[in-house]
XYZ file of C-alpha atoms in Angstrom:
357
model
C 86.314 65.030 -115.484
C 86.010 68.184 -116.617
C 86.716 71.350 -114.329
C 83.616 73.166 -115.784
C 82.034 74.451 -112.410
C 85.026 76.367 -111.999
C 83.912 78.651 -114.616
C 80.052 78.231 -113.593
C 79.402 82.067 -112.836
C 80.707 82.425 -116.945
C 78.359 79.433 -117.859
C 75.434 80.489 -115.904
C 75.725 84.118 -117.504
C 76.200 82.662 -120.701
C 72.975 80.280 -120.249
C 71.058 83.403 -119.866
C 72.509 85.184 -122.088
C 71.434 82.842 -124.738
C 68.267 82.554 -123.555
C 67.228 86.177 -123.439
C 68.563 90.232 -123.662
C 67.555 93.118 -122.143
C 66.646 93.798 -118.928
C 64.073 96.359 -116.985
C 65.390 100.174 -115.966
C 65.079 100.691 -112.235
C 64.337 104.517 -110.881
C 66.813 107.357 -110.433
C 68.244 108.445 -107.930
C 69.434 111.553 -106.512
C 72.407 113.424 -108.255
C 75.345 113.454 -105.928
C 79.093 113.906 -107.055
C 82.359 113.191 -106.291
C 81.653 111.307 -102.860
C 84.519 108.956 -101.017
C 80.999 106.674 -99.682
C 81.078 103.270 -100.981
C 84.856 102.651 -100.265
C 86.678 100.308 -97.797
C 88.324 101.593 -94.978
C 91.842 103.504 -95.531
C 95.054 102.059 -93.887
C 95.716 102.407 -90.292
C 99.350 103.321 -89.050
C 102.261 100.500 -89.768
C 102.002 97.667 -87.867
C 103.903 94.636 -88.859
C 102.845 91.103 -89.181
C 103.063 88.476 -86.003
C 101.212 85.428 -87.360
C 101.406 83.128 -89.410
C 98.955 83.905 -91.643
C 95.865 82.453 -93.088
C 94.514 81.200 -96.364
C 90.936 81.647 -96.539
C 88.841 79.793 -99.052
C 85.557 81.157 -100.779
C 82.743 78.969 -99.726
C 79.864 81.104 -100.672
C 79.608 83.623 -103.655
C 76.347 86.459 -103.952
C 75.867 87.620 -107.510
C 73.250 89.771 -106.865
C 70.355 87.748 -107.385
C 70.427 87.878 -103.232
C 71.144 89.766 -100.381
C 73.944 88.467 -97.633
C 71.592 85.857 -95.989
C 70.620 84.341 -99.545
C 67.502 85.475 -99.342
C 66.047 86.889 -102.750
C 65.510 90.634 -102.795
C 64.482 93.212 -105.828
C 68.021 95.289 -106.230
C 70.282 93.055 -104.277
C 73.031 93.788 -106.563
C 73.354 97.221 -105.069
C 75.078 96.077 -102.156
C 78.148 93.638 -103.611
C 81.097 96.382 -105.326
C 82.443 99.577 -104.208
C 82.398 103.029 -105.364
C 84.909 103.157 -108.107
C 84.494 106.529 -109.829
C 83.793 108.183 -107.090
C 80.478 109.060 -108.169
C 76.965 108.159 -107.369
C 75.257 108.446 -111.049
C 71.585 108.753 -111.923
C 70.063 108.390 -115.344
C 70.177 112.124 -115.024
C 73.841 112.759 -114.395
C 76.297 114.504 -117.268
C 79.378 113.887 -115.938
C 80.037 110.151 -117.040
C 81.212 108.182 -120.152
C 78.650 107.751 -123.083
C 76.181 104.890 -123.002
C 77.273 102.662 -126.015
C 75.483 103.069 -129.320
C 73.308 105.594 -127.469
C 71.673 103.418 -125.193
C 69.474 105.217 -122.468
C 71.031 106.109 -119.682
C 67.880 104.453 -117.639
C 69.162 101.174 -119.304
C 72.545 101.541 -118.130
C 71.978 103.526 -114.377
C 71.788 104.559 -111.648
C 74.587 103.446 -109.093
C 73.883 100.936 -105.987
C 73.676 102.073 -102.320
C 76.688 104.931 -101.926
C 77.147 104.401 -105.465
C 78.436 101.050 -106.079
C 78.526 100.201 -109.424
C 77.436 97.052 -110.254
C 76.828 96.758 -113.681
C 77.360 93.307 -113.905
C 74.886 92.626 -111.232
C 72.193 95.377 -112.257
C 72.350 94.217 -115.888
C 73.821 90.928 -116.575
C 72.678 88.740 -113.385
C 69.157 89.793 -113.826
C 69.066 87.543 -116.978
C 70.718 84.734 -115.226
C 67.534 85.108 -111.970
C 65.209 85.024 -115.126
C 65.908 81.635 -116.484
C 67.867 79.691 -113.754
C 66.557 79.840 -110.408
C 69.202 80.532 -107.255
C 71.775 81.052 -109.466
C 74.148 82.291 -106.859
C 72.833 78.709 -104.663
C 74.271 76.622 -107.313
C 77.465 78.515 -107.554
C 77.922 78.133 -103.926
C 76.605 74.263 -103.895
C 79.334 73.650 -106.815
C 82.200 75.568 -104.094
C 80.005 73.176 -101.144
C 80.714 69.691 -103.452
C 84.614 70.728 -103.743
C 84.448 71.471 -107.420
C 86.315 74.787 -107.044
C 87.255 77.966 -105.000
C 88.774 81.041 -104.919
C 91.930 81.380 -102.161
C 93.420 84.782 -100.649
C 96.515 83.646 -98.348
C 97.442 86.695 -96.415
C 100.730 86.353 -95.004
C 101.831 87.380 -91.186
C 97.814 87.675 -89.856
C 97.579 86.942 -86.618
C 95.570 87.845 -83.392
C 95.734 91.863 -83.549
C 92.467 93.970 -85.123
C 94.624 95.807 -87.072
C 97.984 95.327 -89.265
C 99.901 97.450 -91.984
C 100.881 96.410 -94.412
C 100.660 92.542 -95.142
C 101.587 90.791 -98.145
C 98.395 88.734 -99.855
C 98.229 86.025 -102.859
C 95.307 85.218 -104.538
C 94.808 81.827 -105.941
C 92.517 79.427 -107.889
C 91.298 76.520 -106.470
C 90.868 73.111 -108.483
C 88.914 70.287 -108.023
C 89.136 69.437 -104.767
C 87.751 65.661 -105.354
C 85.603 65.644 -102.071
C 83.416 68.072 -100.131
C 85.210 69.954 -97.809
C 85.335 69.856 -94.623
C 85.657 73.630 -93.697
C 87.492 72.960 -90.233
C 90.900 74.294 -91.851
C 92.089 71.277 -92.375
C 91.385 70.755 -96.715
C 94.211 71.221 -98.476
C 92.741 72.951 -101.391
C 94.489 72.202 -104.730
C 95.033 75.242 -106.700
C 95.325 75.827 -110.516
C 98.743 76.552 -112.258
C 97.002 79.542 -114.675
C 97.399 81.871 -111.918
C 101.091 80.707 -110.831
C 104.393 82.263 -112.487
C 105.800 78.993 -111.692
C 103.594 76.343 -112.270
C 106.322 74.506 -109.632
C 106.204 76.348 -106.690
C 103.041 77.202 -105.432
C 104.071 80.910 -103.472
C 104.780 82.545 -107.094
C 101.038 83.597 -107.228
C 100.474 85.723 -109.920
C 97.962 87.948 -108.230
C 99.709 89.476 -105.209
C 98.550 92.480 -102.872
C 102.287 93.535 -101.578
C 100.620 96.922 -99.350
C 97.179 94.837 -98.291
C 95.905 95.621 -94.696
C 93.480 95.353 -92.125
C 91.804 97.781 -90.140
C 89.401 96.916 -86.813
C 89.831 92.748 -88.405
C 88.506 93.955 -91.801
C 90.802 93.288 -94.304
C 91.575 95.596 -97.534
C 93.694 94.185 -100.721
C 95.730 97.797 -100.602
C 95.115 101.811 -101.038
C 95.020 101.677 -105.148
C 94.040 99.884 -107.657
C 95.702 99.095 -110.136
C 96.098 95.177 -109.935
C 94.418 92.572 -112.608
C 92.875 89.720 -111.991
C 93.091 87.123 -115.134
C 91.005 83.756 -113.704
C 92.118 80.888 -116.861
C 89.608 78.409 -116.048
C 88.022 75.922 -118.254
C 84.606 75.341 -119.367
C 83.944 72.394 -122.325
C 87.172 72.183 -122.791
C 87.763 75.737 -123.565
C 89.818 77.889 -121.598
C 88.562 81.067 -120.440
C 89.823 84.095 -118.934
C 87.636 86.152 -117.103
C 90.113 89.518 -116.541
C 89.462 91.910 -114.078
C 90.934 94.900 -114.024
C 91.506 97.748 -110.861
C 90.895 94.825 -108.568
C 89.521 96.246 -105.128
C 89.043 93.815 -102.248
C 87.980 93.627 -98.580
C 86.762 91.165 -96.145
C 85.303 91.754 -92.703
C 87.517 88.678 -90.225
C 85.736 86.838 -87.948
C 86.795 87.671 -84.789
C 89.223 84.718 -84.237
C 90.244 85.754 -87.633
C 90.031 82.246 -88.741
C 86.754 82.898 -91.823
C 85.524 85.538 -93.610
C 81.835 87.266 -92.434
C 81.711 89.412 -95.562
C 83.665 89.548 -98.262
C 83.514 92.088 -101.496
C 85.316 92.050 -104.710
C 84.920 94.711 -107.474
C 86.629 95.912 -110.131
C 86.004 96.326 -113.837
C 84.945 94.146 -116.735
C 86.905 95.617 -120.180
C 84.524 95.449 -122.673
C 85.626 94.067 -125.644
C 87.721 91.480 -123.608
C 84.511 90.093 -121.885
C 82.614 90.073 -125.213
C 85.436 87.500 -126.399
C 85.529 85.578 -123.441
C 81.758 84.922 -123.402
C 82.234 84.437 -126.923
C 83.760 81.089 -126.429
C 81.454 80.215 -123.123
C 78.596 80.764 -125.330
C 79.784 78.993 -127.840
C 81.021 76.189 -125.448
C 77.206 75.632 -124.218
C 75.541 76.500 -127.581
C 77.602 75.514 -130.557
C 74.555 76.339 -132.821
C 74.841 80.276 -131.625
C 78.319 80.297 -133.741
C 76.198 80.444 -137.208
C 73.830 83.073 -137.577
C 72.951 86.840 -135.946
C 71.973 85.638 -132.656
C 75.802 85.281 -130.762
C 76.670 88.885 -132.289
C 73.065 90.461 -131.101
C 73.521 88.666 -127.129
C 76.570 90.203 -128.251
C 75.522 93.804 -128.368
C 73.492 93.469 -124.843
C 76.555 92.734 -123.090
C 78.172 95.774 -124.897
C 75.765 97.771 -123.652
C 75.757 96.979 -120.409
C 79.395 99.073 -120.591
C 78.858 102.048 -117.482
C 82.236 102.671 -116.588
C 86.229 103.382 -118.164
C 88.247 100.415 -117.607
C 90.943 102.491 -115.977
C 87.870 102.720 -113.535
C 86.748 106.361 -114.104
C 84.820 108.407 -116.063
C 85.208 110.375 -119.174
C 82.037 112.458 -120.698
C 84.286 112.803 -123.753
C 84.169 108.813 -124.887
C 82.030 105.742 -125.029
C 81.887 103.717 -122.235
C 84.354 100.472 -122.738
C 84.185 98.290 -119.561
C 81.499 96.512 -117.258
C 81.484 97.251 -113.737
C 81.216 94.313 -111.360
C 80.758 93.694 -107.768
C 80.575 90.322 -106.278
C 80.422 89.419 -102.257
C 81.483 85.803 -100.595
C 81.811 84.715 -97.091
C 85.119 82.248 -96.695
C 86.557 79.746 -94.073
C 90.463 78.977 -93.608
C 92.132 76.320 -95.791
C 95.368 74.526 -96.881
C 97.136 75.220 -99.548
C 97.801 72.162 -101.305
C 99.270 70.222 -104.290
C 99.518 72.528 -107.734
C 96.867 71.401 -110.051
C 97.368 70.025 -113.902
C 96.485 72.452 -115.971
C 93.850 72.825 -117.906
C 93.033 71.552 -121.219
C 91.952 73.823 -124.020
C 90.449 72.769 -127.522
C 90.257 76.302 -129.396
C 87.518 78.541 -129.161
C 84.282 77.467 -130.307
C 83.118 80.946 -131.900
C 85.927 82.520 -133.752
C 85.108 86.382 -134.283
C 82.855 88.030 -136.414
C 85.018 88.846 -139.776
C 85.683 92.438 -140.615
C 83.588 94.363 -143.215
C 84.858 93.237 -146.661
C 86.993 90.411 -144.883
């Protein structure tokens, strides 16, 4: 069987994508600079580790097409990401990259509440609510049948409300083969893409060496600067959805044994996405490969681009990466046996050829 759900988020987006372009412009908002609102909380004093640990397990994912209780909502999408220039933008604002091939700035802001940006879920999402209902339902029913997952194993957590700093792995879950269970008993298979050594299952590529928590909510570290590159498969193509500045926090249950409310954000380079969801869209639609139509869905995902991908802003240049926010609620889990890894037939779409080529 194929481990396509484990890319559905890609698929789903891709779906739409083919399906439609474009998107409504929502109102501005007030011009306000240079804010620290929007962020997780900043590290407490050092405080070492005294448990032994917990891997918590995605069960839920919220693209935006909902608030936190799954309830539909206009401008849900404002609430999943964090503040990552620093700004909060309106379609007025003059301080931020240049909408790609002049797109209007109404098409491309304003921020979310405390200026999140969200581009991904202002922009691309809205497509996906258009032509497939629930979309972030059938995400979480895929993570509900044991079809995938996303793990963060944070080492030394135990009781206290507050540690600094922990060391944290982030890992891909594989087909489970069953529904879980969610009573911390599953041992959750995880994929080798994200492994250095596809042996031993500590050597996570992904790590968060200065992660911490703060009053039990816990924050993947003070900068930015790590990548998240998901290989997962889809038709038998393997995709990798990268993203870059990686920024993660998750409010703890109490007994610190799930995850209330989760965020992860980061950004979405450009051009890299555009080849990714070159194959996905090819993967699902092999007749989009001939023709205009995969290079003009194409163009609506370029121009979705509201953000640098070093995660900042620069009135000087075009804008070359995607914003995204995504929240998830998550429950404690096993690591288990390391996955085979996935099987990959090409890409379906090769790129557009160069002018004269």
């Amino acid at each position: 069987m194929m481990r396509q759900s484990r890319i559905a988020v890609a698929v789903y987006l891709a779906t739409a994508l083919v399906s439609a372009a474009g998107c409504g412009s929502e109102a501005a908002a007030p011009v306000v600079q240079d804010v620290d609102l929007g962020q997780p909380p900043a590290p407490g004093p050092e405080q070492a580790g005294d448990g032994g640990g917990v891997a918590f397990a995605i069960d839920r994912l919220f693209l935006g097409d909902t608030d936190r209780d799954g309830k539909k909502a206009a401008g849900s999408w404002k609430q999943y990401g964090f503040n990552l220039d620093g700004k909060v933008s309106s379609t007025v604002s003059q301080d931020l990259c240049k909408p790609v091939d002049d797109t209007a700035p109404s098409e491309v802001y304003p921020d979310g509440a405390d200026g999140i940006d969200n581009a991904f879920g202002s922009k691309l999402v809205g497509l996906i609510s258009n032509l497939l209902t629930d979309p972030s339902t059938r995400v979480s029913d895929a993570i509900g049948n044991g079809d995938f997952t996303v793990i963060f194993k944070v080492d030394g957590l135990g009781e206290q409300s507050s540690y600094n700093p922990l060391t944290a792995k982030l890992y891909g879950g594989a087909t489970l083969g069953e529904a879980p269970t969610w009573d911390g008993t599953d041992r959750w298979p995880v994929v080798p893409e994200l492994l250095d050594d596809a042996q031993d299952v500590e050597s996570s590529k992904v790590v968060f060496p200065a992660s911490y928590v703060v009053d039990d909510t816990w924050v993947s570290g003070p900068d930015s600067q790590v990548t998240f590159q998901l290989n997962l498969t889809v038709s038998n193509t393997i995709i990798g959805l990268t993203i870059r500045n990686v920024r993660i926090a998750m409010d703890l249950a109490p007994d610190h044994k799930a995850v209330v409310k989760g965020t992860i954000a980061g950004v979405l380079e450009t051009a890299v996405l555009v080849e990714e969801l070159r194959g996905v869209i090819g993967a699902v639609q092999p007749n989009f490969c001939e023709g205009p139509a995969l290079e003009t869905i194409l163009d609506q995902v370029r121009r979705a681009s509201d953000i640098m991908k070093d995660g900042g802003q620069d009135p000087s240049k075009e804008c070359d990466a995607i914003s995204i926010g995504i929240g998830f609620t998550a429950k404690a889990v096993q690591l288990g046996e390391i996955a085979p890894p996935a099987v990959t037939t090409g890409v379906p779409c090769q790129p557009a050829p160069a002018d004269g080529g």
